[in-house]
Short mmCIF file of C-alpha atoms in Angstrom, two decimals:
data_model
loop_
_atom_site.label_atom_id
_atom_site.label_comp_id
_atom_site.label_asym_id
_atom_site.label_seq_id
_atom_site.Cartn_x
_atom_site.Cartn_y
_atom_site.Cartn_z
CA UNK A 11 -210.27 113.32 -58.86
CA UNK A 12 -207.49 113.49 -56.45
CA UNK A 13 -204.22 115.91 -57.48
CA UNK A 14 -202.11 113.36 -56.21
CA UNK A 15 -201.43 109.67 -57.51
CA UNK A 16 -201.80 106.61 -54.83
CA UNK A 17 -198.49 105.10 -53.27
CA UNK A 18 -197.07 102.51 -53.93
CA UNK A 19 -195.99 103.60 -57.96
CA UNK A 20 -193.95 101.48 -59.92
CA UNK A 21 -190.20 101.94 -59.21
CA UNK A 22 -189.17 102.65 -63.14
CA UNK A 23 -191.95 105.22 -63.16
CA UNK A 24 -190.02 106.55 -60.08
CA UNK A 25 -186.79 106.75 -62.16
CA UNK A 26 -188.57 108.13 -64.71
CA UNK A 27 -189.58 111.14 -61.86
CA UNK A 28 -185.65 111.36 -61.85
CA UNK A 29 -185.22 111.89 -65.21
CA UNK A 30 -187.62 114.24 -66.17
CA UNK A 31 -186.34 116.08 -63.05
CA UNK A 32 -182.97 116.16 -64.36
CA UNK A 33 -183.70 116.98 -67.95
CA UNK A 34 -185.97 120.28 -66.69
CA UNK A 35 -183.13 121.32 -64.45
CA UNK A 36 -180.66 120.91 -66.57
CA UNK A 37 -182.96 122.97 -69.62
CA UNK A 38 -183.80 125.61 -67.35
CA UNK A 39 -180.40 126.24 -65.62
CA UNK A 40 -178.93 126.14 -68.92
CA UNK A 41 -180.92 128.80 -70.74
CA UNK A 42 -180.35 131.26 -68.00
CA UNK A 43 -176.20 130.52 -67.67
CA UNK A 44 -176.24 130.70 -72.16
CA UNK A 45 -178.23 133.72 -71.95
CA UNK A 46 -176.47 135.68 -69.35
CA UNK A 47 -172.88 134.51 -70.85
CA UNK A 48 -173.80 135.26 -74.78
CA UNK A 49 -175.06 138.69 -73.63
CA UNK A 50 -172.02 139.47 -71.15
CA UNK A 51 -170.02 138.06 -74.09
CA UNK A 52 -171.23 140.13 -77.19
CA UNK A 53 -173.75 142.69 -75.75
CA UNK A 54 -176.21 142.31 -78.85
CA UNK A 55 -179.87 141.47 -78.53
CA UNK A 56 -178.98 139.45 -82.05
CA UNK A 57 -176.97 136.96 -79.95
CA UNK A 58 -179.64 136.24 -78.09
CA UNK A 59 -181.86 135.46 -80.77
CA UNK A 60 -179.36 133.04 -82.52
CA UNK A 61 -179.27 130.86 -79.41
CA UNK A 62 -183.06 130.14 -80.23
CA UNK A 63 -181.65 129.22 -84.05
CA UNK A 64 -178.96 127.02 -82.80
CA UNK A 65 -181.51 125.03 -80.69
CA UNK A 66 -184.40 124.84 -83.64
CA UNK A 67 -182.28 123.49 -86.32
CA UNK A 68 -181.23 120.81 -85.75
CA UNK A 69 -185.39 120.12 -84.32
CA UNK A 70 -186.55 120.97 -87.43
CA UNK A 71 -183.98 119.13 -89.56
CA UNK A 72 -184.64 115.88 -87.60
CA UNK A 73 -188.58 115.53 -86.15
CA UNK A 74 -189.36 113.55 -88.81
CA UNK A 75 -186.93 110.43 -88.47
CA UNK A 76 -186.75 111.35 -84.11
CA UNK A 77 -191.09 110.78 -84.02
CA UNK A 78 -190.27 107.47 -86.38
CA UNK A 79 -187.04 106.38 -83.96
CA UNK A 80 -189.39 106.83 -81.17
CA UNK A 81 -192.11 104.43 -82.29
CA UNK A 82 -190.11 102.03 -83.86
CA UNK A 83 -187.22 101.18 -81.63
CA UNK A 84 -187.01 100.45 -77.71
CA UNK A 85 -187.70 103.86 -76.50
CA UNK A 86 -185.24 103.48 -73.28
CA UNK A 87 -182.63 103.21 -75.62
CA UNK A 88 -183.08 106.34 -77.32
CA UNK A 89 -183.20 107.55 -73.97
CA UNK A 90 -179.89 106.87 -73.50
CA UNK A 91 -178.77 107.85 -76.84
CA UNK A 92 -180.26 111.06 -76.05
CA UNK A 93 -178.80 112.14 -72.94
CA UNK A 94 -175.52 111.25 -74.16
CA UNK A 95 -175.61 113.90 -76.29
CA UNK A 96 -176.96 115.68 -73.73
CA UNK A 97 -174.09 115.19 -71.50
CA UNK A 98 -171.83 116.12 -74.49
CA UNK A 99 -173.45 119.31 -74.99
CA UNK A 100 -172.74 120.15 -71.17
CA UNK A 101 -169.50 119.28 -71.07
CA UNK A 102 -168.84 121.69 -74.22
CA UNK A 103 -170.47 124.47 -72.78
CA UNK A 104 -168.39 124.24 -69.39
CA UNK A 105 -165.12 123.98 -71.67
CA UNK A 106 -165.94 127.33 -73.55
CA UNK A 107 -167.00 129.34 -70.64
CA UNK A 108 -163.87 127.70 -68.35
CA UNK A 109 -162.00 128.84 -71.17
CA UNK A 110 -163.22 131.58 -72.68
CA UNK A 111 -164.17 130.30 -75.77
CA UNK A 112 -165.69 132.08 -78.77
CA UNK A 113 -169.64 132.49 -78.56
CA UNK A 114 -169.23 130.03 -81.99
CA UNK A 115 -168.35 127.29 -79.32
CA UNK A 116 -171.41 127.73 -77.23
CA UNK A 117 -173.52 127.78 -80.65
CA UNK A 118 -171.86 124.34 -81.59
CA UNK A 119 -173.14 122.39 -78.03
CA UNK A 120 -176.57 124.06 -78.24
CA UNK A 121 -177.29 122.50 -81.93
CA UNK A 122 -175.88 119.24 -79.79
CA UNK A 123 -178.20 119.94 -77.45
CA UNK A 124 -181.25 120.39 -79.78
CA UNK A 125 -180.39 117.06 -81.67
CA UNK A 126 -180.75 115.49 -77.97
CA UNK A 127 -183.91 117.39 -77.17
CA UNK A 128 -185.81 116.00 -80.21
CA UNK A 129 -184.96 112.78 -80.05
CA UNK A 130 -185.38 112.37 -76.12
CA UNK A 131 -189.00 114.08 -75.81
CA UNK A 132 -190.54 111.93 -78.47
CA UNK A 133 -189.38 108.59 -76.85
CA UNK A 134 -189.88 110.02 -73.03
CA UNK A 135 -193.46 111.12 -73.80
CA UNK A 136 -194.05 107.66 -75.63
CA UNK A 137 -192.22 105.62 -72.78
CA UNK A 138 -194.44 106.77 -69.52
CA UNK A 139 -197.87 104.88 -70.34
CA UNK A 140 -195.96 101.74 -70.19
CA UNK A 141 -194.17 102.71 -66.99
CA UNK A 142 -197.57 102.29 -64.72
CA UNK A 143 -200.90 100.90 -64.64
CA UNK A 144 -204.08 102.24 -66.59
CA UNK A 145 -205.81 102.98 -63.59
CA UNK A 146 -202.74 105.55 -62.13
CA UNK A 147 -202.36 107.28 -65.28
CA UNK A 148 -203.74 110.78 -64.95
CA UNK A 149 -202.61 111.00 -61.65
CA UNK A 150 -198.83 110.00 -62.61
CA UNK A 151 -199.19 112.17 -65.46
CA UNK A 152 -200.48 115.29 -63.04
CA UNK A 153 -197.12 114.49 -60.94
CA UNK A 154 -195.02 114.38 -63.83
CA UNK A 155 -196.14 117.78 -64.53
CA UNK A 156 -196.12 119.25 -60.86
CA UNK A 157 -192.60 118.54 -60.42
CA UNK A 158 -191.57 119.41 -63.66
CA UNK A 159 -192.63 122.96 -63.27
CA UNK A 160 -191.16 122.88 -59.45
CA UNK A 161 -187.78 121.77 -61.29
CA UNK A 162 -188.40 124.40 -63.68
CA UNK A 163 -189.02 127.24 -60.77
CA UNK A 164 -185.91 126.13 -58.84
CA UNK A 165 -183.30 125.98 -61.40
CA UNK A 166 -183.53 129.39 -63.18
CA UNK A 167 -182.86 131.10 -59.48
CA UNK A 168 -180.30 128.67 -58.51
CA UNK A 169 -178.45 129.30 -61.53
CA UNK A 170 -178.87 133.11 -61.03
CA UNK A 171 -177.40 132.67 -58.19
CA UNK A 172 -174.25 130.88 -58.77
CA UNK A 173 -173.53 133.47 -61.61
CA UNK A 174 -173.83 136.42 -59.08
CA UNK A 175 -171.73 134.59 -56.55
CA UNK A 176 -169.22 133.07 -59.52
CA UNK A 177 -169.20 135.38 -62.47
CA UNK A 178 -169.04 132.34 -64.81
CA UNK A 179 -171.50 129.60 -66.07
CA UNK A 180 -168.75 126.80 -65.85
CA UNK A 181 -169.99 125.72 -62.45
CA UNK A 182 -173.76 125.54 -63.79
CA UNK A 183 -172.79 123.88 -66.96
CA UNK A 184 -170.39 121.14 -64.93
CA UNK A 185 -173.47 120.31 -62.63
CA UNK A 186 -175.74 120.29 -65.46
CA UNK A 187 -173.25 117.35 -66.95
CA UNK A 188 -173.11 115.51 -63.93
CA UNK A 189 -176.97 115.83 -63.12
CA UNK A 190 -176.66 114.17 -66.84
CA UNK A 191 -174.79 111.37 -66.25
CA UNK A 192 -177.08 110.64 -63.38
CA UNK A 193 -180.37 110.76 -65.62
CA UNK A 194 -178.44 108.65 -67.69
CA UNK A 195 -177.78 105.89 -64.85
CA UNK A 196 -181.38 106.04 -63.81
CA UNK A 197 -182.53 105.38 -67.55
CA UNK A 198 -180.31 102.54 -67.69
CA UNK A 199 -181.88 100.86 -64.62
CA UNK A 200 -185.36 101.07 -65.34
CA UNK A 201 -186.37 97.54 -66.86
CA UNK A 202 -189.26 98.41 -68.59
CA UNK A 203 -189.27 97.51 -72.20
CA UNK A 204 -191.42 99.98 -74.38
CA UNK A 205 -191.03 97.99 -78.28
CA UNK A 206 -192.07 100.26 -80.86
CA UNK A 207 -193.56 98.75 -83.87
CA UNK A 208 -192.19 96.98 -86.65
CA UNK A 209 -191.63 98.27 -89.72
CA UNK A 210 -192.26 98.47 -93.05
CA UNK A 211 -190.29 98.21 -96.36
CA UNK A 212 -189.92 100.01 -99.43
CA UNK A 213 -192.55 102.62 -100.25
CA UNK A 214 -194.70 102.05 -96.99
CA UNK A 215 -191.28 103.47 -94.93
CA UNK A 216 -191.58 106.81 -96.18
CA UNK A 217 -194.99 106.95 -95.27
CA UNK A 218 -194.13 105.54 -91.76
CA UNK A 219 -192.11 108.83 -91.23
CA UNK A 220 -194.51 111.04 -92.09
CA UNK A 221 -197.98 109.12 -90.32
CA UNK A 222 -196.80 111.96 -87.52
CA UNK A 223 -197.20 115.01 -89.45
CA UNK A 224 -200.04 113.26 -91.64
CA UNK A 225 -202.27 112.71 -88.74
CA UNK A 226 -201.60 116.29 -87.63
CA UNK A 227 -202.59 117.45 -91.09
CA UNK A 228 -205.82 115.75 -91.64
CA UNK A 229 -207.04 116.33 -87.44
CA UNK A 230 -207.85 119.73 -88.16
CA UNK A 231 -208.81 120.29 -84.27
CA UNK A 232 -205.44 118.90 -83.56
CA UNK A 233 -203.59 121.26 -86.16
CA UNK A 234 -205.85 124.36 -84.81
CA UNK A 235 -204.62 123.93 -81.15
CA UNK A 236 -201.23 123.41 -82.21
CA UNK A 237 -200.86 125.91 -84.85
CA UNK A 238 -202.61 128.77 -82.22
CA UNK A 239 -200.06 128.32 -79.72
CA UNK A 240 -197.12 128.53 -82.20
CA UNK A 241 -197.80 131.49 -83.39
CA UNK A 242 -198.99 132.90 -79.95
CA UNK A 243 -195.71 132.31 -78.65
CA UNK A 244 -193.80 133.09 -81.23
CA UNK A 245 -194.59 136.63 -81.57
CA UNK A 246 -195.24 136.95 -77.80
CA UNK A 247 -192.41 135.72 -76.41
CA UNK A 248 -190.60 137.75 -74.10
CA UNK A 249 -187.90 135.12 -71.84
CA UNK A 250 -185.50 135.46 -74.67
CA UNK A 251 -185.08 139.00 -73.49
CA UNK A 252 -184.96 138.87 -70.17
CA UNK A 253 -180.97 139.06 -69.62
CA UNK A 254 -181.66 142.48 -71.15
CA UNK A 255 -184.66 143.47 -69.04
CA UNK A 256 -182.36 142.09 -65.98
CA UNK A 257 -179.30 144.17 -66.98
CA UNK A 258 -180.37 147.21 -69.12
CA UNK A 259 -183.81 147.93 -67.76
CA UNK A 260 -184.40 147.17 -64.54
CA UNK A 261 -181.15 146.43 -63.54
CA UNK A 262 -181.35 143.67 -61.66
CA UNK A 263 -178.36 141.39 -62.00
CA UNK A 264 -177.98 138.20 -62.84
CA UNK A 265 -179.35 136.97 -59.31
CA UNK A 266 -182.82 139.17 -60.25
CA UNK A 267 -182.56 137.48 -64.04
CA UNK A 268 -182.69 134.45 -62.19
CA UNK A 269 -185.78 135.04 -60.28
CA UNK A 270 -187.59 137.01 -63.72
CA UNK A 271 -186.54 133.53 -65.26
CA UNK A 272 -188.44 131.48 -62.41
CA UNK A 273 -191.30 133.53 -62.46
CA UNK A 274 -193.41 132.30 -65.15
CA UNK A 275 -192.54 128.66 -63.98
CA UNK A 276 -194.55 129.99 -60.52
CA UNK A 277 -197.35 131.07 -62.60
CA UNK A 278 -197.61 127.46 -64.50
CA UNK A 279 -196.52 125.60 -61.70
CA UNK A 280 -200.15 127.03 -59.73
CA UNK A 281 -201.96 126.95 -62.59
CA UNK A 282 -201.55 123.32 -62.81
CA UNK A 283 -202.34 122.40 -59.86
CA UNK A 284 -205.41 124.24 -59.75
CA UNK A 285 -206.23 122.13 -63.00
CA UNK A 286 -205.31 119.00 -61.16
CA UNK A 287 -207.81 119.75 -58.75
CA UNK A 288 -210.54 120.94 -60.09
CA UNK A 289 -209.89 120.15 -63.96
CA UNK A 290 -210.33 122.32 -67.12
CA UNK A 291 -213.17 122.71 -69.77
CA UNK A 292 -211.73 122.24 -73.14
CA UNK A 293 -213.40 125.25 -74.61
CA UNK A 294 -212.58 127.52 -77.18
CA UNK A 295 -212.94 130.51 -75.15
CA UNK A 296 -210.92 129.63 -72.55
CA UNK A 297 -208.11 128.50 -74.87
CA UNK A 298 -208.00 131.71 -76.79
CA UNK A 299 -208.91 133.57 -73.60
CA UNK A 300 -205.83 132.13 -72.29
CA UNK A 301 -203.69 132.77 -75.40
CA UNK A 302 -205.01 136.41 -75.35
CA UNK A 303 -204.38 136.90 -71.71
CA UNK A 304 -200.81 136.01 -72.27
CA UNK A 305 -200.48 138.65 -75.07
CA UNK A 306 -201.79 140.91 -72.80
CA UNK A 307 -199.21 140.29 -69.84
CA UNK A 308 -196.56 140.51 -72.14
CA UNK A 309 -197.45 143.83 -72.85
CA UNK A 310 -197.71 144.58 -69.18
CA UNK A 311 -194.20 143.28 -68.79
CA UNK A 312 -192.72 145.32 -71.87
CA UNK A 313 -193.97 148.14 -70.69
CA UNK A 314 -192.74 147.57 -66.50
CA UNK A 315 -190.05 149.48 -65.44
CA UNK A 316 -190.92 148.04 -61.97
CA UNK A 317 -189.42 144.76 -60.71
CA UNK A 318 -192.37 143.74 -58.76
CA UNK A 319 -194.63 144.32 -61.63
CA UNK A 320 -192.23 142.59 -63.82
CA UNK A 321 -192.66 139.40 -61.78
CA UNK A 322 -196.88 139.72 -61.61
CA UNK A 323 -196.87 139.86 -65.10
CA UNK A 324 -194.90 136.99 -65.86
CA UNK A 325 -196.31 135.17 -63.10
CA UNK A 326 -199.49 135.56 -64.88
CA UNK A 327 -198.48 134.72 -68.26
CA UNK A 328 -196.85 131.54 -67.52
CA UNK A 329 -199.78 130.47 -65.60
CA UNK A 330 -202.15 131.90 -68.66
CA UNK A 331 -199.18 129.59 -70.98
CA UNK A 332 -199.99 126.70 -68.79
CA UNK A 333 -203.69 126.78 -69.62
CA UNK A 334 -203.34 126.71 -73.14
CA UNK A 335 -200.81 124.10 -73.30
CA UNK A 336 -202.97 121.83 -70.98
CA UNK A 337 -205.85 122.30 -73.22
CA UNK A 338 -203.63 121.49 -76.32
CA UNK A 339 -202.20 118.30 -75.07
CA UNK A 340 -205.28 117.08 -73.99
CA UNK A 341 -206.58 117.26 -77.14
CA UNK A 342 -203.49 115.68 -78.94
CA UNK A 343 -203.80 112.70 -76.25
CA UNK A 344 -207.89 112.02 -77.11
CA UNK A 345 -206.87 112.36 -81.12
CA UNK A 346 -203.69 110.21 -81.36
CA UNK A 347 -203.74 106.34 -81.16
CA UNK A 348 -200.69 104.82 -79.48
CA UNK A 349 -198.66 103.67 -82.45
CA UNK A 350 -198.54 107.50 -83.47
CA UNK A 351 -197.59 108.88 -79.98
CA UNK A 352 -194.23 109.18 -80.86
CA UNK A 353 -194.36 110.58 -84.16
CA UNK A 354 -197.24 113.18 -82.83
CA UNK A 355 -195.08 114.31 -79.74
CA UNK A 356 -192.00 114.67 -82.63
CA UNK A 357 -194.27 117.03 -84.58
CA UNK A 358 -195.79 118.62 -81.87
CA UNK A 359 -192.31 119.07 -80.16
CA UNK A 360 -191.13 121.08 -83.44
CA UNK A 361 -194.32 123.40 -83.35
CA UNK A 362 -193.12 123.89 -79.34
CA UNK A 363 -189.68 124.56 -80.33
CA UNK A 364 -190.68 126.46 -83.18
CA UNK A 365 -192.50 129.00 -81.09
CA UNK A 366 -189.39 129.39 -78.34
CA UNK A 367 -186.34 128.86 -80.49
CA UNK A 368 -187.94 131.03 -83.52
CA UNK A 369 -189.42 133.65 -81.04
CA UNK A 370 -186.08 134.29 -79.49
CA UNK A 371 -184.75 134.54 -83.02
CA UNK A 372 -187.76 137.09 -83.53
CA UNK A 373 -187.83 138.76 -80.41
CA UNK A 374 -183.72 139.27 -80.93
CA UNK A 375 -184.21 140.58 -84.34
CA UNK A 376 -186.46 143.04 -82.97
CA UNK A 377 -184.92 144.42 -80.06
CA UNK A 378 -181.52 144.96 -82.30
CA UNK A 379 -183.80 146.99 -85.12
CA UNK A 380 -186.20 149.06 -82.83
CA UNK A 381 -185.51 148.34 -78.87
CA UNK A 382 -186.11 145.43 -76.15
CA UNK A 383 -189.30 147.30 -75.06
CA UNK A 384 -190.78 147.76 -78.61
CA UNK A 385 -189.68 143.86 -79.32
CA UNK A 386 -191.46 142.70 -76.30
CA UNK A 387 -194.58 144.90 -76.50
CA UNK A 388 -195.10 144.43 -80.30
CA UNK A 389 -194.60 140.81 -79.97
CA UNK A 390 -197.49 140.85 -77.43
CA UNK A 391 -199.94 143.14 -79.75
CA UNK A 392 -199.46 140.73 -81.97
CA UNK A 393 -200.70 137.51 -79.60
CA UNK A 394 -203.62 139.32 -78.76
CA UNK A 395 -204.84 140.12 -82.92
CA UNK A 396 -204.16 136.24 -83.24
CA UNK A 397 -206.03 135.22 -80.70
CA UNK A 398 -209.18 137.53 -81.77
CA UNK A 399 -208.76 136.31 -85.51
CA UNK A 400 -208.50 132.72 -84.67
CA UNK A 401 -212.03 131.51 -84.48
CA UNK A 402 -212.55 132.81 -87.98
CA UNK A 403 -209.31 131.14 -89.17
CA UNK A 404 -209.52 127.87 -87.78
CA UNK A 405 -213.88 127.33 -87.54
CA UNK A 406 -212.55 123.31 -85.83
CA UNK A 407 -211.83 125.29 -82.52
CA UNK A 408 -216.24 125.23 -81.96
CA UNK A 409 -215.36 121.60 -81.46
CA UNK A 410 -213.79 122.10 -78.14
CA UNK A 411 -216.91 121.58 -75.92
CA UNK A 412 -216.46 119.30 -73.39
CA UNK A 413 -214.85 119.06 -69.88
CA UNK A 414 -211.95 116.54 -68.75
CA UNK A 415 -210.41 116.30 -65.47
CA UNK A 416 -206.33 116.02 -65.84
#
């Protein structure tokens, strides 16, 4: 199957290119301009980790009722509710570094900016099948991805670079709110109508709310993927750390945390278009080989007091990350009917989320009790015993035998 979709796609599925564009450069630039500021601002690995909390709250508090939003109202509306808040969050992060607010402040727009994350995802994942024919589907979806991770490559070292050349984050975070306010223009024009389903009353709603996390439950393949690469990356998370690695360790700058921030997005970015090509074998030994090999380069990196080697490594374990994650939403796509999708994605958002937000959190708490290096290189130890115990934890992962082109 061809990597790249025929002309001639639908204009809304065009805006929604834009979009997701705009909502991975605005994510990326954004976690390297918080991370750089909070550590400039307080010096304390700690900090770090409680940007991850500030994002994950306000996930975990509201998956539930953002997966049921998703599937029962028009989904470009909670679009645009979303980025709103998006573009609120933005605009509060440019006032407190323009004005040298508390780190309290910057806290405040990222839980503003985890209530718009959850309920944007849910509806945006839901949204695109109805944005383009049957027969262009896996190839939109492929392009989706590719420029996603492009996005995702280009605005880390952009924003390392306007923080070398500025010494502040208000120019990223003032972009980032404009870029927003575009997104938001393009999600008004599209004219696709994506419905939702009815609903329910009395004891059937609370049911309704949960189907996501039900149907999660009871797919036991579907929980075993998911549930792997939570705790994978949870423990073997390293990004979170990486203004410390950039400033402390291989003292690089914020120009060379930048490109360290970019470099797993290279890694993921070729990865999937190698899978585009030539497709990927949903098998259990590739996905835990994959989780495993990520462990391992984490350790690599922990250990790298060498910026070249720094970059290899996480080259290779976003690349290793984009494997996995390929694997796993394949398999939530074959076991989730449509009227679920957007309750699924919610849940399966929060085990994402869980696994960054929470493994900063971890990773923080770490380097403030025994070191960045110990943090990092632990954290990675501990990816590689969970993917070695896995098969004998979850026994559904045998059922990942056969071979899909993406």
């Amino acid at each position: 199957m061809s990597a790249h979709p025929r002309p001639g796609l639908p204009r809304d599925f065009k805006l929604y290119l834009l979009i997701s564009v705009i909502g991975a450069i605005v994510h990326f630039g954004q976690g390297v301009a918080v991370g750089w500021s909070v550590y400039e601002q307080t010096g304390s690995p700690m900090a770090l980790g409680l940007v991850g909390v500030a994002q994950f709250l306000p996930i975990l508090i509201f998956f539930l009722p953002a997966g049921h939003v998703a599937d029962r109202f028009e989904r470009r509306r909670v679009i645009v509710a979303s980025l709103v808040l998006t573009a609120s969050a933005t605009l509060l992060l440019a006032l407190a570094a323009g004005l040298h607010l508390s780190v309290g402040w910057t806290y405040a727009a990222l839980v503003v900016s985890g209530c718009a994350q959850i309920l944007n995802r849910p509806a945006r994942d839901a949204l695109m099948p109805a944005l383009v024919p049957p027969g262009q589907l896996a190839p939109a979806i492929a392009l989706a991805s590719s420029l996603h991770q492009v996005a995702s490559m280009a605005a880390p070292a952009v924003a390392g670079m306007v923080l070398a050349a500025f010494h502040s984050a208000l120019p990223i975070h003032a972009a980032n709110c404009a870029l927003t306010l575009i997104a938001l223009g393009a999600t008004l024009a599209i004219r696709q109508r994506s419905r939702g389903q009815p609903a329910t009353v009395g004891a059937g709603r609370l049911a309704e709310v949960l189907a996501g996390f039900t149907h999660v439950w009871r797919t036991r393949l579907l929980l075993a993927v998911m549930s792997v690469d939570l705790v994978a990356v949870l423990f073997g998370g390293a990004v979170a750390l990486l203004p410390i690695y950039a400033k402390d360790i291989l003292q690089v700058g914020p120009a060379g945390l930048g490109i360290l921030s970019t470099a797993p997005a290279v890694g993921a970015a070729t990865a999937g278009l190698l899978i585009a090509r030539f497709g990927v074998a949903l098998d259990a030994r590739l996905f835990l080989g994959a989780v495993g090999g990520f462990g391992l380069m984490t350790v690599v990196f922990g250990l790298s007091t060498s910026f070249p080697l720094s970059l290899v490594a996480l080259a290779l374990l976003g690349g290793l990350d984009s494997i996995s994650v390929v694997i796993r939403q394949t398999v939530i796509q074959q076991a989730t009917p449509d009227a679920l999708r957007g309750r699924v994605g919610a849940v399966n958002r929060v085990f994402i989320s869980s696994s960054n937000e929470l493994g900063a959190l971890e990773s923080g708490l770490l380097a403030a009790l025994a070191g960045p290096v110990a943090a990092v290189v632990g954290g990675g130890l501990v990816t590689l015993l969970v993917a070695a115990a896995s098969p004998r934890v979850f026994p559904q992962l045998k059922l990942l035998r056969r071979s899909v082109n993406t």
